[in-house]
Coordinates of C-alpha atoms in Angstrom, one line a residue:
M1 CA -17.4 43.7 -7.6
S2 CA -18.6 46.2 -9.9
L3 CA -16.1 48.6 -8.1
F4 CA -13.3 46.7 -9.6
D5 CA -14.2 47.8 -13.1
N6 CA -12.4 51.0 -12.1
E7 CA -8.6 50.0 -12.5
A8 CA -7.4 52.7 -10.2
I9 CA -9.7 51.3 -7.4
L10 CA -8.7 47.9 -8.4
N11 CA -5.1 48.7 -7.8
V12 CA -5.7 50.3 -4.4
A13 CA -8.3 48.2 -3.0
A14 CA -7.8 44.9 -4.4
D15 CA -5.2 43.5 -1.8
R16 CA -7.3 44.3 1.1
V17 CA -10.4 42.9 -0.3
I18 CA -8.9 39.7 -1.2
W19 CA -7.4 39.4 2.2
M20 CA -10.6 40.2 3.9
T21 CA -12.4 37.7 1.6
M22 CA -10.0 35.0 2.6
T23 CA -10.6 35.8 6.1
Y24 CA -14.5 35.7 5.9
G25 CA -14.3 32.8 3.7
V26 CA -12.7 30.6 6.3
A27 CA -14.8 31.6 9.0
A28 CA -17.9 30.8 6.8
R29 CA -16.7 27.5 6.0
D30 CA -16.0 26.8 9.6
L31 CA -19.7 27.1 9.8
S32 CA -20.3 24.4 7.0
K33 CA -21.7 26.7 4.3
D34 CA -19.5 25.1 1.9
T35 CA -21.9 25.2 -0.9
E36 CA -22.4 28.9 -0.6
V37 CA -18.8 29.6 0.0
D38 CA -17.6 27.7 -3.1
G39 CA -20.0 29.4 -5.4
S40 CA -19.1 32.9 -4.0
M41 CA -15.4 32.0 -4.0
S42 CA -15.4 30.6 -7.6
R43 CA -17.2 33.8 -8.9
F44 CA -14.7 36.0 -7.0
V45 CA -11.5 34.2 -8.5
E46 CA -13.0 34.3 -12.0
Y47 CA -13.6 37.9 -11.8
L48 CA -10.4 39.1 -10.2
S49 CA -8.1 36.2 -12.0
P50 CA -6.1 33.4 -10.1
L51 CA -2.9 35.5 -10.9
L52 CA -4.0 38.5 -9.2
I53 CA -4.7 36.6 -6.2
L54 CA -1.8 34.6 -5.9
E55 CA 0.2 37.7 -6.5
Q56 CA -1.6 39.2 -3.2
L57 CA -1.0 36.0 -1.2
S58 CA 2.7 36.0 -2.2
S59 CA 3.2 39.7 -1.4
T60 CA 1.5 39.3 1.8
M61 CA 3.9 36.4 3.1
K62 CA 6.8 38.4 1.7
S63 CA 5.7 41.4 3.8
I64 CA 5.2 39.4 7.0
V65 CA 8.9 38.0 6.8
G66 CA 10.4 41.1 5.7
E67 CA 8.8 43.0 8.9
G68 CA 10.1 40.5 11.3
G69 CA 6.7 39.1 11.9
K70 CA 5.5 35.4 12.7
F71 CA 3.1 33.4 10.8
T72 CA -0.1 32.3 12.7
D73 CA -2.5 29.6 12.2
A74 CA -4.9 32.0 10.7
D75 CA -2.3 33.2 8.1
F76 CA -1.9 29.8 6.9
K77 CA -5.5 28.6 7.0
R78 CA -6.4 32.0 5.0
S79 CA -3.8 31.4 2.5
S80 CA -4.7 27.6 1.9
F81 CA -8.4 28.6 1.5
G82 CA -7.5 31.2 -1.1
L83 CA -5.1 29.1 -2.8
S84 CA -7.5 26.0 -3.0
Y85 CA -9.7 28.0 -5.4
L86 CA -6.8 28.9 -7.9
V87 CA -7.0 27.0 -11.2
F88 CA -4.2 28.4 -13.8
E89 CA -4.8 28.0 -17.4
E90 CA -1.9 26.8 -19.6
E91 CA -0.8 30.2 -20.4
E92 CA -1.0 31.5 -17.0
R93 CA 1.3 28.8 -15.6
T94 CA 4.5 30.5 -16.6
S95 CA 3.8 33.3 -14.4
A96 CA 2.1 31.3 -11.7
S97 CA 5.0 28.7 -11.2
P98 CA 7.6 31.2 -9.8
M99 CA 5.1 32.7 -7.4
L100 CA 4.1 29.2 -6.2
W101 CA 7.5 28.1 -5.5
A102 CA 8.4 31.4 -3.8
V103 CA 5.7 30.7 -1.4
I104 CA 6.9 27.2 -0.6
D105 CA 10.2 28.5 -0.1
I106 CA 9.0 31.2 2.2
C107 CA 6.8 28.8 4.2
I108 CA 9.3 26.1 4.5
S109 CA 12.2 28.7 5.4
E110 CA 9.9 30.0 8.4
I111 CA 8.6 26.5 9.5
T112 CA 11.1 26.1 12.4
S113 CA 9.3 29.2 14.1
V114 CA 6.0 27.4 14.3
A115 CA 7.4 23.8 15.2
E116 CA 6.1 24.1 18.7
D117 CA 2.5 24.9 17.7
V118 CA 1.5 21.5 16.3
E119 CA -1.9 23.0 15.0
C120 CA -0.3 25.8 13.2
L121 CA 2.5 23.4 12.1
G122 CA -0.2 21.3 10.3
S123 CA -1.8 24.2 8.7
A124 CA 1.6 25.5 7.3
L125 CA 2.3 21.7 5.9
S126 CA -1.3 21.6 4.4
F127 CA -0.6 25.0 2.8
C128 CA 2.7 23.7 1.0
I129 CA 0.9 20.5 -0.1
L130 CA -1.6 22.8 -1.9
A131 CA 1.1 24.9 -3.3
C132 CA 3.1 21.9 -4.7
N133 CA -0.1 20.5 -6.1
A134 CA -1.1 23.7 -7.7
L135 CA 2.4 23.6 -9.6
Q136 CA 0.9 20.6 -11.4
P137 CA 4.0 18.4 -11.3
Q138 CA 2.5 15.8 -13.5
N139 CA 2.8 18.3 -16.6
L140 CA 6.3 19.6 -15.6
G141 CA 8.8 19.1 -18.5
E142 CA 12.3 17.5 -17.6
S143 CA 13.8 21.2 -17.8
E144 CA 11.7 22.2 -14.8
Y145 CA 13.0 19.7 -12.4
S146 CA 15.4 22.2 -11.1
A147 CA 18.5 21.1 -9.0
E148 CA 18.5 24.5 -7.4
R149 CA 15.2 23.7 -5.5
A150 CA 16.7 20.7 -4.1
P151 CA 18.1 22.7 -1.0
V152 CA 14.4 23.4 0.1
L153 CA 13.7 19.7 0.0
L154 CA 16.6 18.9 2.1
S155 CA 16.0 21.7 4.5
F156 CA 12.4 20.3 5.0
C157 CA 13.8 16.9 5.5
T158 CA 16.3 17.9 8.0
F159 CA 13.6 19.7 10.0
F160 CA 11.0 17.0 9.7
G161 CA 13.4 14.5 10.8
D162 CA 14.4 16.4 13.8
W163 CA 10.8 17.3 14.7
L164 CA 9.9 13.6 14.6
D165 CA 12.7 12.8 16.8
E166 CA 11.5 15.3 19.4
H167 CA 7.8 15.1 19.3
V168 CA 6.7 11.6 18.1
T169 CA 6.8 8.6 20.4
L170 CA 8.3 5.5 19.0
A171 CA 7.1 2.0 18.9
P172 CA 9.2 -0.6 20.9
S173 CA 12.2 -1.5 18.5
T174 CA 10.9 -5.2 18.8
L175 CA 8.3 -4.4 16.4
W176 CA 10.5 -3.8 13.2
K177 CA 12.9 -6.3 14.0
D178 CA 13.0 -9.9 12.3
Y179 CA 11.9 -12.8 14.3
D180 CA 15.5 -14.3 15.1
S181 CA 16.2 -11.1 16.8
V182 CA 13.3 -11.0 19.2
D183 CA 12.1 -13.0 22.3
P184 CA 8.6 -14.4 21.6
I185 CA 7.2 -13.3 25.0
E186 CA 8.5 -9.6 24.6
E187 CA 7.2 -9.5 21.2
E188 CA 3.6 -10.4 22.3
R189 CA 4.0 -7.8 25.1
C190 CA 4.9 -5.0 22.5
E191 CA 2.2 -6.0 20.2
R192 CA -0.4 -5.9 22.8
S193 CA 0.9 -2.5 23.8
L194 CA -0.1 -1.2 20.5
Q195 CA -3.6 -1.1 21.0
E196 CA -4.7 2.1 19.7
S197 CA -4.8 4.6 22.4
Q198 CA -8.1 6.9 22.7
S199 CA -5.9 9.7 23.9
E200 CA -3.6 9.8 20.9
D201 CA -2.7 13.3 19.9
E202 CA -4.7 14.0 16.9
Q203 CA -2.8 17.1 16.0
M204 CA 0.4 15.3 16.2
S205 CA -0.8 12.5 14.0
L206 CA -2.3 15.0 11.4
A207 CA 1.2 17.3 11.3
S208 CA 3.2 13.8 10.8
V209 CA 1.0 12.4 7.9
R210 CA 1.1 16.0 6.3
G211 CA 4.7 16.0 6.6
C212 CA 5.1 12.7 4.7
T213 CA 2.8 14.0 2.0
L214 CA 5.0 17.1 1.6
I215 CA 7.8 15.2 1.2
I216 CA 6.4 13.0 -1.6
A217 CA 4.7 16.5 -3.2
L218 CA 8.2 18.3 -3.1
S219 CA 10.2 15.1 -4.4
R220 CA 7.9 15.6 -7.6
L221 CA 9.1 19.2 -8.1
V222 CA 13.0 19.0 -7.7
D223 CA 16.0 16.9 -8.9
S224 CA 16.3 14.6 -5.9
T225 CA 19.1 12.5 -7.4
D226 CA 21.5 13.5 -4.6
S227 CA 19.2 13.3 -1.7
K228 CA 17.0 10.4 -2.4
N229 CA 18.6 8.3 0.5
Q230 CA 17.9 11.1 2.9
L231 CA 14.3 11.4 1.7
V232 CA 13.7 7.6 2.4
D233 CA 15.4 7.6 5.8
T234 CA 13.1 10.7 6.9
V235 CA 9.7 8.8 6.2
V236 CA 11.2 5.7 7.4
K237 CA 11.3 7.4 10.7
C238 CA 7.6 7.7 10.6
T239 CA 7.2 4.0 10.3
K240 CA 8.8 3.6 13.6
A241 CA 6.1 5.6 15.4
K242 CA 4.0 4.0 18.0
S243 CA 0.9 5.6 16.3
T244 CA -0.4 3.3 13.5
R245 CA -1.6 6.1 11.6
I246 CA 1.7 8.0 11.3
C247 CA 3.5 4.4 10.7
L248 CA 1.1 3.8 7.7
A249 CA 1.5 7.2 6.5
G250 CA 5.5 6.8 6.5
A251 CA 5.3 3.4 4.9
G252 CA 3.0 4.8 2.1
A253 CA 5.4 7.5 1.6
F254 CA 8.3 4.9 1.5
L255 CA 6.7 3.0 -1.3
Q256 CA 5.9 6.0 -3.3
L257 CA 9.5 7.2 -3.1
A258 CA 10.7 3.8 -3.8
G259 CA 8.7 3.4 -7.2
R260 CA 10.4 6.8 -8.2
V261 CA 13.6 7.8 -6.8
G262 CA 15.3 4.4 -6.3
S263 CA 18.7 4.2 -4.7
N264 CA 22.4 4.0 -5.6
D265 CA 22.8 1.1 -3.2
S266 CA 21.0 -2.0 -4.3
G267 CA 20.4 -3.3 -0.7
F268 CA 19.3 0.4 0.7
M269 CA 15.8 0.0 -0.1
E270 CA 15.6 -3.9 0.3
E271 CA 16.7 -3.7 3.8
R272 CA 14.3 -0.8 4.6
A273 CA 11.6 -2.4 2.9
E274 CA 11.9 -5.6 5.1
M275 CA 12.1 -3.6 8.3
I276 CA 8.8 -2.0 7.4
G277 CA 7.3 -5.3 6.3
F278 CA 8.0 -6.7 9.8
R279 CA 6.3 -3.5 11.4
C280 CA 3.4 -3.6 9.1
W281 CA 2.9 -7.4 9.2
R282 CA 2.8 -7.2 12.9
M283 CA -0.5 -4.9 12.8
F284 CA -2.4 -7.7 11.2
H285 CA -3.4 -9.6 14.6
P286 CA -7.3 -9.7 14.7
E287 CA -7.0 -8.4 18.3
L288 CA -5.5 -5.1 17.2
Q289 CA -7.2 -2.1 15.9
S290 CA -4.5 -1.6 13.2
S291 CA -5.9 -4.6 11.4
N292 CA -7.9 -2.6 8.9
L293 CA -8.5 -1.8 5.5
T294 CA -5.7 0.9 5.2
A295 CA -3.0 -1.5 6.6
A296 CA -4.2 -4.4 4.1
E297 CA -3.7 -1.6 1.0
L298 CA -0.3 -0.7 2.3
W299 CA 0.7 -4.5 2.5
T300 CA -0.5 -5.5 -0.9
S301 CA 1.4 -2.5 -2.2
L302 CA 4.5 -3.6 -0.2
E303 CA 4.1 -7.2 -2.0
A304 CA 3.9 -5.7 -5.3
R305 CA 7.0 -3.6 -5.0
F306 CA 9.0 -5.6 -2.9
P307 CA 7.7 -9.2 -3.2
S308 CA 10.7 -11.1 -2.0
Q309 CA 10.8 -9.1 1.2
A310 CA 7.2 -9.2 1.8
S311 CA 6.9 -12.9 1.2
A312 CA 9.9 -13.5 3.4
V313 CA 8.3 -11.7 6.3
M314 CA 5.2 -13.6 6.2
A315 CA 6.9 -17.0 5.6
D316 CA 9.5 -16.4 8.4
G317 CA 6.5 -16.0 10.9
M318 CA 4.1 -18.8 9.7
L319 CA 7.3 -21.1 9.8
S320 CA 8.5 -20.2 12.9
P321 CA 9.6 -22.9 15.4
V322 CA 8.0 -21.2 18.2
E323 CA 4.3 -22.5 18.3
T324 CA 2.8 -19.4 19.8
R325 CA 4.4 -17.2 17.3
R326 CA 3.6 -19.7 14.4
S327 CA 0.0 -19.6 15.6
R328 CA -0.2 -15.8 15.8
N329 CA 1.2 -15.3 12.3
L330 CA -1.3 -18.0 10.8
E331 CA -4.2 -15.7 12.4
R332 CA -2.4 -12.6 10.9
Y333 CA -2.6 -14.3 7.4
G334 CA -6.3 -15.1 7.8
R335 CA -7.1 -11.5 8.9
L336 CA -5.3 -10.1 5.9
W337 CA -6.9 -12.6 3.5
R338 CA -10.3 -11.6 4.7
L339 CA -9.7 -8.0 4.2
V340 CA -8.3 -8.5 0.7
V341 CA -11.3 -10.6 -0.4
E342 CA -14.1 -8.3 1.4
H343 CA -12.5 -5.3 -0.2
H344 CA -11.7 -6.8 -3.6
L345 CA -8.0 -5.8 -3.0
H346 CA -5.5 -7.1 -5.6
R347 CA -2.6 -9.1 -4.6
A348 CA 0.0 -9.5 -7.4
G349 CA 2.1 -12.6 -7.9
H350 CA 2.7 -15.8 -5.8
D351 CA 1.0 -16.2 -2.4
C352 CA 3.2 -18.3 -0.2
G353 CA 1.1 -17.6 2.9
L354 CA -1.8 -19.4 1.3
L355 CA 0.3 -22.4 0.7
L356 CA 1.5 -22.2 4.3
M357 CA -1.9 -21.9 5.6
L358 CA -3.0 -25.1 3.7
D359 CA 0.0 -26.7 4.9
A360 CA -1.2 -25.8 8.5
L361 CA -4.4 -28.1 7.9
V362 CA -2.3 -31.4 8.6
D363 CA 0.2 -29.5 11.2
N364 CA 1.1 -31.4 14.2
N365 CA -0.1 -28.6 16.4
R366 CA -3.7 -28.7 17.2
T367 CA -4.1 -25.0 17.5
D368 CA -2.6 -24.4 14.0
R369 CA -5.0 -27.1 12.6
M370 CA -7.9 -25.2 14.1
I371 CA -6.9 -21.9 12.7
A372 CA -6.2 -23.3 9.1
S373 CA -9.6 -25.1 9.3
M374 CA -11.4 -21.9 10.4
W375 CA -9.7 -20.2 7.8
L376 CA -10.7 -22.9 5.0
T377 CA -14.3 -22.8 6.1
D378 CA -14.4 -18.9 5.5
A379 CA -12.4 -19.2 2.0
L380 CA -14.6 -22.1 0.7
R381 CA -17.6 -19.7 1.4
L382 CA -16.1 -16.5 0.2
D383 CA -13.7 -17.3 -2.4
P384 CA -13.1 -20.8 -3.3
V385 CA -11.2 -20.0 -6.5
T386 CA -8.1 -18.9 -4.5
V387 CA -7.7 -22.0 -2.4
C388 CA -7.1 -23.9 -5.4
D389 CA -5.3 -21.4 -7.5
Q390 CA -1.9 -21.7 -5.9
P391 CA -1.5 -25.4 -5.9
L392 CA -2.7 -25.6 -9.5
H393 CA -0.2 -22.9 -10.5
L394 CA 2.6 -25.2 -9.5
L395 CA 1.4 -28.1 -11.5
L396 CA 0.3 -26.0 -14.6
A397 CA 3.7 -24.5 -15.3
P398 CA 5.2 -24.6 -18.8
E399 CA 7.9 -27.1 -17.9
T400 CA 5.5 -29.8 -17.5
S401 CA 4.2 -29.5 -20.9
V402 CA 4.0 -33.0 -22.7
N403 CA 4.2 -34.2 -26.3
E404 CA 0.5 -34.3 -27.8
G405 CA 1.3 -37.7 -29.6
T406 CA 3.4 -39.5 -27.0
H407 CA 2.4 -38.0 -23.9
E408 CA 6.1 -37.7 -23.0
Y409 CA 7.3 -34.5 -21.2
V410 CA 9.3 -32.3 -23.5
T411 CA 11.6 -31.0 -20.7
Y412 CA 12.6 -31.6 -17.3
Y413 CA 10.4 -30.8 -14.5
D414 CA 10.1 -30.4 -10.7
A415 CA 8.8 -33.5 -9.4
P416 CA 8.9 -32.8 -5.6
R417 CA 7.0 -29.6 -6.4
A418 CA 4.4 -31.5 -8.5
L419 CA 4.0 -34.1 -5.6
Y420 CA 3.8 -31.2 -2.9
A421 CA 1.1 -29.6 -5.0
F422 CA -0.9 -32.7 -5.5
S423 CA -0.5 -33.6 -1.7
T424 CA -1.8 -30.1 -0.6
L425 CA -4.9 -30.4 -2.9
Q426 CA -5.5 -33.9 -1.4
N427 CA -5.4 -32.2 2.2
V428 CA -7.9 -29.6 0.8
M429 CA -10.4 -32.1 -0.7
Q430 CA -10.0 -34.2 2.7
K431 CA -10.7 -31.4 4.9
T432 CA -13.5 -30.2 2.8
A433 CA -15.0 -33.6 3.3
E434 CA -14.8 -33.4 6.8
L435 CA -16.4 -30.0 6.9
C436 CA -19.3 -31.3 5.1
S437 CA -19.7 -34.1 7.6
R438 CA -20.0 -31.6 10.2
S439 CA -23.0 -29.9 8.5
Q440 CA -21.0 -27.4 6.5
K441 CA -22.3 -28.7 3.2
G442 CA -22.2 -25.4 1.6
V443 CA -18.4 -25.3 1.2
I444 CA -18.3 -28.3 -1.0
S445 CA -21.1 -27.0 -3.5
N446 CA -19.0 -23.7 -3.5
L447 CA -16.1 -25.8 -4.7
E448 CA -17.9 -27.7 -7.2
T449 CA -19.6 -24.7 -8.9
A450 CA -16.9 -22.0 -8.8
K451 CA -15.3 -21.8 -12.0
P452 CA -11.4 -21.7 -12.2
S453 CA -9.7 -18.4 -12.3
A454 CA -8.5 -17.0 -15.7
S455 CA -4.8 -17.8 -15.1
T456 CA -5.8 -21.3 -14.3
A457 CA -8.0 -21.7 -17.2
A458 CA -5.3 -20.2 -19.2
G459 CA -2.8 -22.7 -17.9
L460 CA -4.9 -25.7 -18.6
A461 CA -5.2 -24.7 -22.4
A462 CA -1.8 -24.1 -22.7
L463 CA -0.9 -27.6 -21.5
Y464 CA -3.8 -29.6 -22.8
G465 CA -5.9 -27.5 -25.0
G466 CA -4.2 -28.8 -28.2
E467 CA -4.8 -32.6 -27.4
T468 CA -7.3 -34.2 -29.9
A469 CA -8.9 -37.5 -29.9
N470 CA -7.1 -40.7 -31.4
D471 CA -8.4 -43.8 -33.0
D472 CA -9.2 -45.5 -29.9
P473 CA -13.1 -44.6 -29.2
S474 CA -12.6 -45.3 -25.6
Y475 CA -10.0 -42.5 -25.4
V476 CA -11.0 -39.0 -24.2
S477 CA -8.5 -36.1 -25.0
L478 CA -8.1 -33.7 -22.4
G479 CA -8.6 -30.9 -25.0
E480 CA -12.2 -32.1 -25.2
L481 CA -12.7 -31.4 -21.3
L482 CA -11.8 -28.0 -21.7
P483 CA -12.8 -25.4 -20.5
A484 CA -13.0 -26.7 -17.0
P485 CA -16.4 -25.9 -15.6
S486 CA -15.3 -25.9 -12.0
N487 CA -12.2 -26.1 -9.7
V488 CA -13.1 -29.7 -9.0
H489 CA -12.9 -30.4 -12.8
A490 CA -9.6 -28.4 -13.0
I491 CA -7.9 -30.5 -10.4
A492 CA -9.1 -33.9 -12.1
I493 CA -7.9 -32.7 -15.5
T494 CA -4.6 -31.9 -14.2
A495 CA -4.4 -35.0 -12.3
L496 CA -5.2 -36.8 -15.5
G497 CA -2.7 -35.1 -17.5
F498 CA -0.1 -35.9 -14.9
I499 CA -1.0 -39.8 -14.9
R500 CA -0.8 -39.9 -18.6
A501 CA 2.5 -38.2 -19.0
K502 CA 5.7 -40.5 -19.3
V503 CA 9.2 -39.7 -18.8
P504 CA 11.1 -40.2 -22.1
E505 CA 13.8 -42.9 -22.3
N506 CA 16.3 -40.4 -23.1
M507 CA 15.8 -39.0 -19.7
S508 CA 17.6 -40.8 -17.2
E509 CA 16.2 -41.2 -13.6
S510 CA 18.7 -38.8 -12.3
D511 CA 17.7 -36.1 -14.8
V512 CA 14.5 -35.8 -13.3
S513 CA 14.3 -34.1 -9.9
C514 CA 12.3 -36.8 -7.8

């Protein structure tokens, strides 16, 4: 490196040295000498400056195109290797940004020439992703979201969509349709056909996943106002792939785009979210390898972004009039619930699936009752709080508040909903007692010792926390019983609150929904 102290030598030899260093660096990394390579490259970049190395990478790519050459897998891997070590200071970004965008533009314009070489295509996509990330889109100002860059994004979307059509095998269309449009026997056959094949093309999957990642990376750098629907439809193509890995990558990209670009058509995103919901929900049967943490994380994200569509997909299956389909969907929910609990995933909002699983405890179908009972046994052992949470939330709504002095309801409330919630809790307690009689005594102790969730405790405090003792020495105010030490106490306090509550005389019987 001391040779580069001479500026003349630096100007003549830097490009050759940089390119050779990248070549040998890739080879060294392939030999798993990561620590030595990282240290040497960091010193090399620091000595020459990131801008000089980026300039050389850009110049080399331009010369290949100018001479009518064709990029190779080695070219992209070499460029990616060098780019991965470049970190630009704030004052360097002004000079680096045009060069980074130039290499992205070159790479995407030439990407069709490597489309048939899947490994080379994957390397090209990886390089573009690195270049996009090097632009640090999170720090770009609004003025830097140039509409002039949009054609590059659209060009890649067009290429990637066509490439998917030609190279990626689609899953049967049955798997992303709603239940009313699908024959149950055909649905089951298609689901079983989705068992992950050991011969799945790893390079094809990798290229598809990287394509989705690049669309997200590019969409952060350009003004995609006029192309948002095309972006979404391109990644949605991935969700129709037979490969679970490609499908999940497409679904994840869809959710990221949905949170940022939106759509001019209010029903556009919802329609595609429902389609993706059916496809992803069908992955959760315990017999499928796709029933894993990645799928669970994707589903919880879908629930958070499109709660109505996710709940509809789940409920349609768990309430299906077709017994075999209903049983499979109960098993799906049980599998999803276990993944959420074991990996401490967060599920936002109301969980209709849990209530439907509790309903199945008293279903007329013996198979459904067995599935629900097995799930309840696990639930009471692993996370008893969630079992009671949803029914209690139906009862602890603000509309069920009462006057502290007269115990009269202050407003109208949904009586059928309250009756349903108490019936559900009664079924849980009866089933828990049955489990205890079958040498499952641990489940009742868990229910008795587990503290209510923060939301349940807050609901109890809001409704009954202000109640104080009156002149009757035998009277116990509900406020004195708070905070509830367990879920059983929370249920008892809530029941007592409803028993004491009165309907005011000024509310006619027809005014109360009962």
